[in-house]
PDB file of C-alpha atoms in Angstrom:
ATOM      1  CA  TYR T   1      89.423  95.093  88.772  1.00  0.00           C
ATOM      2  CA  GLU T   2      92.669  93.115  88.905  1.00  0.00           C
ATOM      3  CA  ASP T   3      94.268  90.959  91.614  1.00  0.00           C
ATOM      4  CA  ASN T   4      97.957  91.812  91.775  1.00  0.00           C
ATOM      5  CA  GLY T   5      98.742  88.918  94.116  1.00  0.00           C
ATOM      6  CA  GLY T   6     101.011  88.697  97.133  1.00  0.00           C
ATOM      7  CA  THR T   7     100.609  87.474 100.698  1.00  0.00           C
ATOM      8  CA  CYS T   8     100.661  89.127 104.118  1.00  0.00           C
ATOM      9  CA  MET T   9     100.170  87.893 107.670  1.00  0.00           C
ATOM     10  CA  GLY T  10      99.815  89.446 111.114  1.00  0.00           C
ATOM     11  CA  VAL T  11     100.410  87.974 114.571  1.00  0.00           C
ATOM     12  CA  ALA T  12      99.493  89.621 117.880  1.00  0.00           C
ATOM     13  CA  GLY T  13     101.689  89.009 120.941  1.00  0.00           C
ATOM     14  CA  GLU T  14     101.336  89.971 124.581  1.00  0.00           C
ATOM     15  CA  ASP T  15     103.157  93.309 124.188  1.00  0.00           C
ATOM     16  CA  TYR T  16     104.054  93.304 120.503  1.00  0.00           C
ATOM     17  CA  ALA T  17     102.660  92.610 117.039  1.00  0.00           C
ATOM     18  CA  VAL T  18     104.302  91.262 113.898  1.00  0.00           C
ATOM     19  CA  LEU T  19     103.340  91.921 110.270  1.00  0.00           C
ATOM     20  CA  VAL T  20     105.043  90.135 107.386  1.00  0.00           C
ATOM     21  CA  ALA T  21     104.370  90.701 103.676  1.00  0.00           C
ATOM     22  CA  ASP T  22     106.091  89.980 100.381  1.00  0.00           C
ATOM     23  CA  THR T  23     106.966  92.651  97.806  1.00  0.00           C
ATOM     24  CA  ARG T  24     106.028  91.039  94.468  1.00  0.00           C
ATOM     25  CA  MET T  25     103.409  92.743  92.312  1.00  0.00           C
ATOM     26  CA  SER T  26     102.206  90.683  89.369  1.00  0.00           C
ATOM     27  CA  GLN T  27      99.409  90.377  86.844  1.00  0.00           C
ATOM     28  CA  GLY T  28      98.765  86.922  85.447  1.00  0.00           C
ATOM     29  CA  TYR T  29     102.138  85.431  84.535  1.00  0.00           C
ATOM     30  CA  SER T  30     103.867  88.834  84.384  1.00  0.00           C
ATOM     31  CA  ILE T  31     105.796  90.362  87.271  1.00  0.00           C
ATOM     32  CA  HIS T  32     105.447  94.166  87.154  1.00  0.00           C
ATOM     33  CA  THR T  33     107.901  94.812  89.981  1.00  0.00           C
ATOM     34  CA  ARG T  34     109.783  92.740  92.535  1.00  0.00           C
ATOM     35  CA  ASP T  35     110.145  95.438  95.168  1.00  0.00           C
ATOM     36  CA  ASN T  36     106.839  97.093  95.969  1.00  0.00           C
ATOM     37  CA  SER T  37     105.751  97.238  99.600  1.00  0.00           C
ATOM     38  CA  LYS T  38     102.191  96.273 100.536  1.00  0.00           C
ATOM     39  CA  VAL T  39     102.594  97.917 103.941  1.00  0.00           C
ATOM     40  CA  THR T  40     101.953 101.511 105.012  1.00  0.00           C
ATOM     41  CA  LYS T  41     102.759 102.974 108.419  1.00  0.00           C
ATOM     42  CA  LEU T  42      99.698 104.904 109.611  1.00  0.00           C
ATOM     43  CA  THR T  43     100.821 105.986 113.111  1.00  0.00           C
ATOM     44  CA  ASP T  44     103.691 105.218 115.501  1.00  0.00           C
ATOM     45  CA  LYS T  45     101.802 102.141 116.691  1.00  0.00           C
ATOM     46  CA  CYS T  46      99.719 101.085 113.701  1.00  0.00           C
ATOM     47  CA  ILE T  47     100.484  99.702 110.233  1.00  0.00           C
ATOM     48  CA  ILE T  48      98.345  98.253 107.461  1.00  0.00           C
ATOM     49  CA  ALA T  49      99.022  95.673 104.759  1.00  0.00           C
ATOM     50  CA  SER T  50      96.728  95.358 101.738  1.00  0.00           C
ATOM     51  CA  CYS T  51      96.626  92.520  99.236  1.00  0.00           C
ATOM     52  CA  GLY T  52      94.433  92.506  96.139  1.00  0.00           C
ATOM     53  CA  MET T  53      94.410  95.343  93.622  1.00  0.00           C
ATOM     54  CA  LYS T  54      97.431  97.633  94.014  1.00  0.00           C
ATOM     55  CA  ALA T  55      95.752 100.733  92.583  1.00  0.00           C
ATOM     56  CA  ASP T  56      92.924 100.470  95.117  1.00  0.00           C
ATOM     57  CA  ALA T  57      95.410  99.770  97.925  1.00  0.00           C
ATOM     58  CA  ILE T  58      97.347 102.967  97.121  1.00  0.00           C
ATOM     59  CA  THR T  59      94.107 104.976  97.047  1.00  0.00           C
ATOM     60  CA  LEU T  60      92.869 103.440 100.312  1.00  0.00           C
ATOM     61  CA  HIS T  61      96.150 104.034 102.165  1.00  0.00           C
ATOM     62  CA  ARG T  62      96.208 107.650 100.949  1.00  0.00           C
ATOM     63  CA  MET T  63      92.622 108.117 102.164  1.00  0.00           C
ATOM     64  CA  LEU T  64      93.417 106.616 105.582  1.00  0.00           C
ATOM     65  CA  LYS T  65      96.469 108.828 106.057  1.00  0.00           C
ATOM     66  CA  ALA T  66      94.425 111.916 105.150  1.00  0.00           C
ATOM     67  CA  ARG T  67      91.689 110.933 107.627  1.00  0.00           C
ATOM     68  CA  ILE T  68      94.310 110.360 110.337  1.00  0.00           C
ATOM     69  CA  VAL T  69      95.829 113.817 109.746  1.00  0.00           C
ATOM     70  CA  MET T  70      92.344 115.320 110.117  1.00  0.00           C
ATOM     71  CA  TYR T  71      91.896 113.364 113.374  1.00  0.00           C
ATOM     72  CA  GLU T  72      95.254 114.628 114.671  1.00  0.00           C
ATOM     73  CA  HIS T  73      94.371 118.268 113.926  1.00  0.00           C
ATOM     74  CA  LYS T  74      91.023 117.885 115.649  1.00  0.00           C
ATOM     75  CA  HIS T  75      92.048 115.880 118.740  1.00  0.00           C
ATOM     76  CA  ARG T  76      95.716 116.890 119.119  1.00  0.00           C
ATOM     77  CA  ARG T  77      96.852 113.255 119.319  1.00  0.00           C
ATOM     78  CA  GLN T  78      97.243 110.192 117.151  1.00  0.00           C
ATOM     79  CA  PRO T  79      94.215 107.883 116.875  1.00  0.00           C
ATOM     80  CA  SER T  80      94.368 104.553 118.696  1.00  0.00           C
ATOM     81  CA  VAL T  81      94.520 101.283 116.786  1.00  0.00           C
ATOM     82  CA  VAL T  82      90.912 100.554 117.812  1.00  0.00           C
ATOM     83  CA  ALA T  83      89.810 103.917 116.359  1.00  0.00           C
ATOM     84  CA  ILE T  84      91.711 103.293 113.110  1.00  0.00           C
ATOM     85  CA  ALA T  85      90.212  99.799 112.872  1.00  0.00           C
ATOM     86  CA  GLN T  86      86.695 101.235 113.065  1.00  0.00           C
ATOM     87  CA  MET T  87      87.540 104.034 110.638  1.00  0.00           C
ATOM     88  CA  LEU T  88      88.927 101.571 108.071  1.00  0.00           C
ATOM     89  CA  SER T  89      85.714  99.566 108.304  1.00  0.00           C
ATOM     90  CA  THR T  90      83.670 102.737 107.722  1.00  0.00           C
ATOM     91  CA  VAL T  91      85.809 103.805 104.733  1.00  0.00           C
ATOM     92  CA  LEU T  92      85.465 100.367 103.121  1.00  0.00           C
ATOM     93  CA  TYR T  93      81.724 100.053 103.779  1.00  0.00           C
ATOM     94  CA  TYR T  94      81.098 103.537 102.351  1.00  0.00           C
ATOM     95  CA  LYS T  95      82.404 102.178  99.032  1.00  0.00           C
ATOM     96  CA  ARG T  96      80.470  98.891  99.239  1.00  0.00           C
ATOM     97  CA  PHE T  97      78.695  99.315  95.871  1.00  0.00           C
ATOM     98  CA  PHE T  98      82.000  99.975  94.068  1.00  0.00           C
ATOM     99  CA  PRO T  99      84.464  98.527  96.586  1.00  0.00           C
ATOM    100  CA  TYR T 100      88.162  99.011  97.106  1.00  0.00           C
ATOM    101  CA  TYR T 101      89.337  95.579  95.893  1.00  0.00           C
ATOM    102  CA  THR T 102      91.723  95.185  98.826  1.00  0.00           C
ATOM    103  CA  PHE T 103      91.948  92.617 101.580  1.00  0.00           C
ATOM    104  CA  ASN T 104      93.466  94.302 104.571  1.00  0.00           C
ATOM    105  CA  VAL T 105      95.335  93.301 107.706  1.00  0.00           C
ATOM    106  CA  LEU T 106      95.651  96.053 110.322  1.00  0.00           C
ATOM    107  CA  VAL T 107      98.293  95.557 113.012  1.00  0.00           C
ATOM    108  CA  GLY T 108      99.315  97.611 116.032  1.00  0.00           C
ATOM    109  CA  LEU T 109      99.335  98.053 119.797  1.00  0.00           C
ATOM    110  CA  ASP T 110      96.114  98.934 121.624  1.00  0.00           C
ATOM    111  CA  ASP T 111      95.756 101.389 124.518  1.00  0.00           C
ATOM    112  CA  GLU T 112      96.803  98.717 127.014  1.00  0.00           C
ATOM    113  CA  GLY T 113      99.992  98.000 125.085  1.00  0.00           C
ATOM    114  CA  LYS T 114      98.782  94.603 123.873  1.00  0.00           C
ATOM    115  CA  GLY T 115      99.241  93.426 120.298  1.00  0.00           C
ATOM    116  CA  ALA T 116      96.176  93.889 118.076  1.00  0.00           C
ATOM    117  CA  VAL T 117      95.507  92.302 114.676  1.00  0.00           C
ATOM    118  CA  TYR T 118      92.380  93.024 112.615  1.00  0.00           C
ATOM    119  CA  HIS T 119      91.238  91.111 109.546  1.00  0.00           C
ATOM    120  CA  TYR T 120      89.006  92.722 106.878  1.00  0.00           C
ATOM    121  CA  ASP T 121      87.071  91.726 103.798  1.00  0.00           C
ATOM    122  CA  ALA T 122      86.726  94.117 100.847  1.00  0.00           C
ATOM    123  CA  ILE T 123      83.600  95.887 102.152  1.00  0.00           C
ATOM    124  CA  GLY T 124      84.548  96.543 105.754  1.00  0.00           C
ATOM    125  CA  SER T 125      83.445  93.502 107.750  1.00  0.00           C
ATOM    126  CA  PHE T 126      86.204  93.092 110.335  1.00  0.00           C
ATOM    127  CA  GLU T 127      87.247  91.064 113.352  1.00  0.00           C
ATOM    128  CA  ARG T 128      89.998  91.310 115.947  1.00  0.00           C
ATOM    129  CA  VAL T 129      91.963  88.064 115.850  1.00  0.00           C
ATOM    130  CA  PRO T 130      95.118  86.640 117.477  1.00  0.00           C
ATOM    131  CA  TYR T 131      96.624  86.129 114.012  1.00  0.00           C
ATOM    132  CA  THR T 132      95.476  86.297 110.419  1.00  0.00           C
ATOM    133  CA  THR T 133      96.592  86.266 106.813  1.00  0.00           C
ATOM    134  CA  SER T 134      95.447  87.704 103.507  1.00  0.00           C
ATOM    135  CA  GLY T 135      96.295  87.468  99.824  1.00  0.00           C
ATOM    136  CA  SER T 136      96.998  84.856  97.186  1.00  0.00           C
ATOM    137  CA  GLY T 137      98.905  82.511  99.512  1.00  0.00           C
ATOM    138  CA  SER T 138      96.677  82.932 102.563  1.00  0.00           C
ATOM    139  CA  SER T 139      95.241  79.402 102.471  1.00  0.00           C
ATOM    140  CA  LEU T 140      98.779  78.026 102.723  1.00  0.00           C
ATOM    141  CA  VAL T 141      99.647  80.303 105.653  1.00  0.00           C
ATOM    142  CA  MET T 142      96.595  79.832 107.851  1.00  0.00           C
ATOM    143  CA  SER T 143      96.956  76.116 108.483  1.00  0.00           C
ATOM    144  CA  VAL T 144     100.545  76.553 109.713  1.00  0.00           C
ATOM    145  CA  LEU T 145      99.615  79.447 112.011  1.00  0.00           C
ATOM    146  CA  ASP T 146      96.689  77.408 113.397  1.00  0.00           C
ATOM    147  CA  CYS T 147      99.088  74.569 114.152  1.00  0.00           C
ATOM    148  CA  GLN T 148     102.014  76.559 115.558  1.00  0.00           C
ATOM    149  CA  LEU T 149     100.256  79.423 117.381  1.00  0.00           C
ATOM    150  CA  GLN T 150      96.851  78.094 118.472  1.00  0.00           C
ATOM    151  CA  LYS T 151      98.320  74.588 118.774  1.00  0.00           C
ATOM    152  CA  LEU T 152      95.040  73.136 117.537  1.00  0.00           C
ATOM    153  CA  ASN T 153      94.940  69.327 117.559  1.00  0.00           C
ATOM    154  CA  GLN T 154      98.172  69.105 119.560  1.00  0.00           C
ATOM    155  CA  THR T 155      98.016  66.712 122.491  1.00  0.00           C
ATOM    156  CA  VAL T 156     101.518  67.388 123.857  1.00  0.00           C
ATOM    157  CA  LYS T 157     101.887  70.655 125.790  1.00  0.00           C
ATOM    158  CA  THR T 158     104.598  72.907 124.338  1.00  0.00           C
ATOM    159  CA  PRO T 159     105.641  76.391 125.504  1.00  0.00           C
ATOM    160  CA  ASP T 160     104.231  79.438 123.712  1.00  0.00           C
ATOM    161  CA  LEU T 161     106.500  81.102 121.164  1.00  0.00           C
ATOM    162  CA  ASP T 162     108.310  84.290 122.177  1.00  0.00           C
ATOM    163  CA  LYS T 163     108.832  87.311 119.921  1.00  0.00           C
ATOM    164  CA  PRO T 164     111.997  86.134 118.054  1.00  0.00           C
ATOM    165  CA  GLN T 165     110.426  82.700 117.502  1.00  0.00           C
ATOM    166  CA  VAL T 166     107.232  84.254 116.096  1.00  0.00           C
ATOM    167  CA  VAL T 167     109.294  86.387 113.699  1.00  0.00           C
ATOM    168  CA  GLU T 168     111.264  83.331 112.559  1.00  0.00           C
ATOM    169  CA  LEU T 169     108.027  81.363 112.149  1.00  0.00           C
ATOM    170  CA  CYS T 170     106.555  84.091 109.935  1.00  0.00           C
ATOM    171  CA  LYS T 171     109.725  84.169 107.815  1.00  0.00           C
ATOM    172  CA  ASP T 172     109.600  80.382 107.399  1.00  0.00           C
ATOM    173  CA  VAL T 173     105.914  80.425 106.482  1.00  0.00           C
ATOM    174  CA  LEU T 174     106.314  83.150 103.856  1.00  0.00           C
ATOM    175  CA  SER T 175     109.342  81.347 102.399  1.00  0.00           C
ATOM    176  CA  SER T 176     107.275  78.156 102.142  1.00  0.00           C
ATOM    177  CA  VAL T 177     104.420  80.019 100.459  1.00  0.00           C
ATOM    178  CA  GLY T 178     106.909  81.423  97.945  1.00  0.00           C
ATOM    179  CA  GLU T 179     107.750  77.854  96.914  1.00  0.00           C
ATOM    180  CA  ARG T 180     104.119  77.077  96.021  1.00  0.00           C
ATOM    181  CA  ASP T 181     102.417  80.348  95.071  1.00  0.00           C
ATOM    182  CA  ILE T 182     103.646  82.058  91.886  1.00  0.00           C
ATOM    183  CA  TYR T 183     102.256  85.429  93.041  1.00  0.00           C
ATOM    184  CA  THR T 184     104.359  85.466  96.240  1.00  0.00           C
ATOM    185  CA  GLY T 185     108.106  85.932  96.207  1.00  0.00           C
ATOM    186  CA  ASP T 186     111.171  88.154  95.683  1.00  0.00           C
ATOM    187  CA  TYR T 187     111.479  89.772  99.119  1.00  0.00           C
ATOM    188  CA  GLY T 188     109.708  89.678 102.462  1.00  0.00           C
ATOM    189  CA  GLU T 189     109.264  92.618 104.806  1.00  0.00           C
ATOM    190  CA  ILE T 190     108.973  92.116 108.564  1.00  0.00           C
ATOM    191  CA  PHE T 191     107.471  94.812 110.769  1.00  0.00           C
ATOM    192  CA  VAL T 192     107.663  94.383 114.544  1.00  0.00           C
ATOM    193  CA  ILE T 193     105.649  96.853 116.636  1.00  0.00           C
ATOM    194  CA  ASP T 194     106.294  97.241 120.352  1.00  0.00           C
ATOM    195  CA  ALA T 195     106.465 100.061 122.913  1.00  0.00           C
ATOM    196  CA  GLY T 196     109.528 101.435 121.113  1.00  0.00           C
ATOM    197  CA  GLY T 197     107.678 101.853 117.812  1.00  0.00           C
ATOM    198  CA  VAL T 198     107.865 100.089 114.457  1.00  0.00           C
ATOM    199  CA  VAL T 199     111.028  98.262 113.381  1.00  0.00           C
ATOM    200  CA  SER T 200     111.232  96.875 109.842  1.00  0.00           C
ATOM    201  CA  THR T 201     113.649  94.422 108.256  1.00  0.00           C
ATOM    202  CA  LYS T 202     113.817  92.702 104.880  1.00  0.00           C
ATOM    203  CA  PHE T 203     114.726  89.178 103.817  1.00  0.00           C
ATOM    204  CA  ASP T 204     115.066  87.343 100.519  1.00  0.00           C
ATOM    205  CA  LEU T 205     112.490  85.010  98.974  1.00  0.00           C
ATOM    206  CA  LYS T 206     112.634  83.083  95.711  1.00  0.00           C
ATOM    207  CA  LEU T 207     113.133  85.328  92.685  1.00  0.00           C
ATOM    208  CA  ASP T 208     111.583  82.952  90.141  1.00  0.00           C
TER     209      ASP T 208
END
């Protein structure tokens, strides 16, 4: 087993969801590649980001896509995010004695069109959350999201963030993590899922 580093985060909105992840893949003090996506698009309304061991992440994503194709042939439609969330849990738990060393964030839109974010551990325990983070810089991310999204410990009422503000917040947070965490950096990928589908953009992080 090896932890190849990197950070991802997901935020669920009223009618959208945002997933942000960096593209660095490293081992110890060596950077293997600066441009390797942690994110895989599973359906038109569901994407997954996996931090941890890259080899296991590739295997897991390939397995999920195969299972989704089988579902589509059987049911003549794409699985919902809720169905994929349960399936991912089952796939991970099946391998609990020799786990996929991946820490996953599943993001999409549910059947009601609301944003859905699921957080997983390596053996399939999962929870639907309003926002979450995973990877080597996750402890740096979570406190900022708690403050800015849940507004914990804030006594002055401030308006909730809209979609562009959430995207900018996620960019800022990942940039800040890149300053402190040597395993996070190079580039960030932003995926915004809404009724129109998945839109992805890229932005620069520190290259050192």
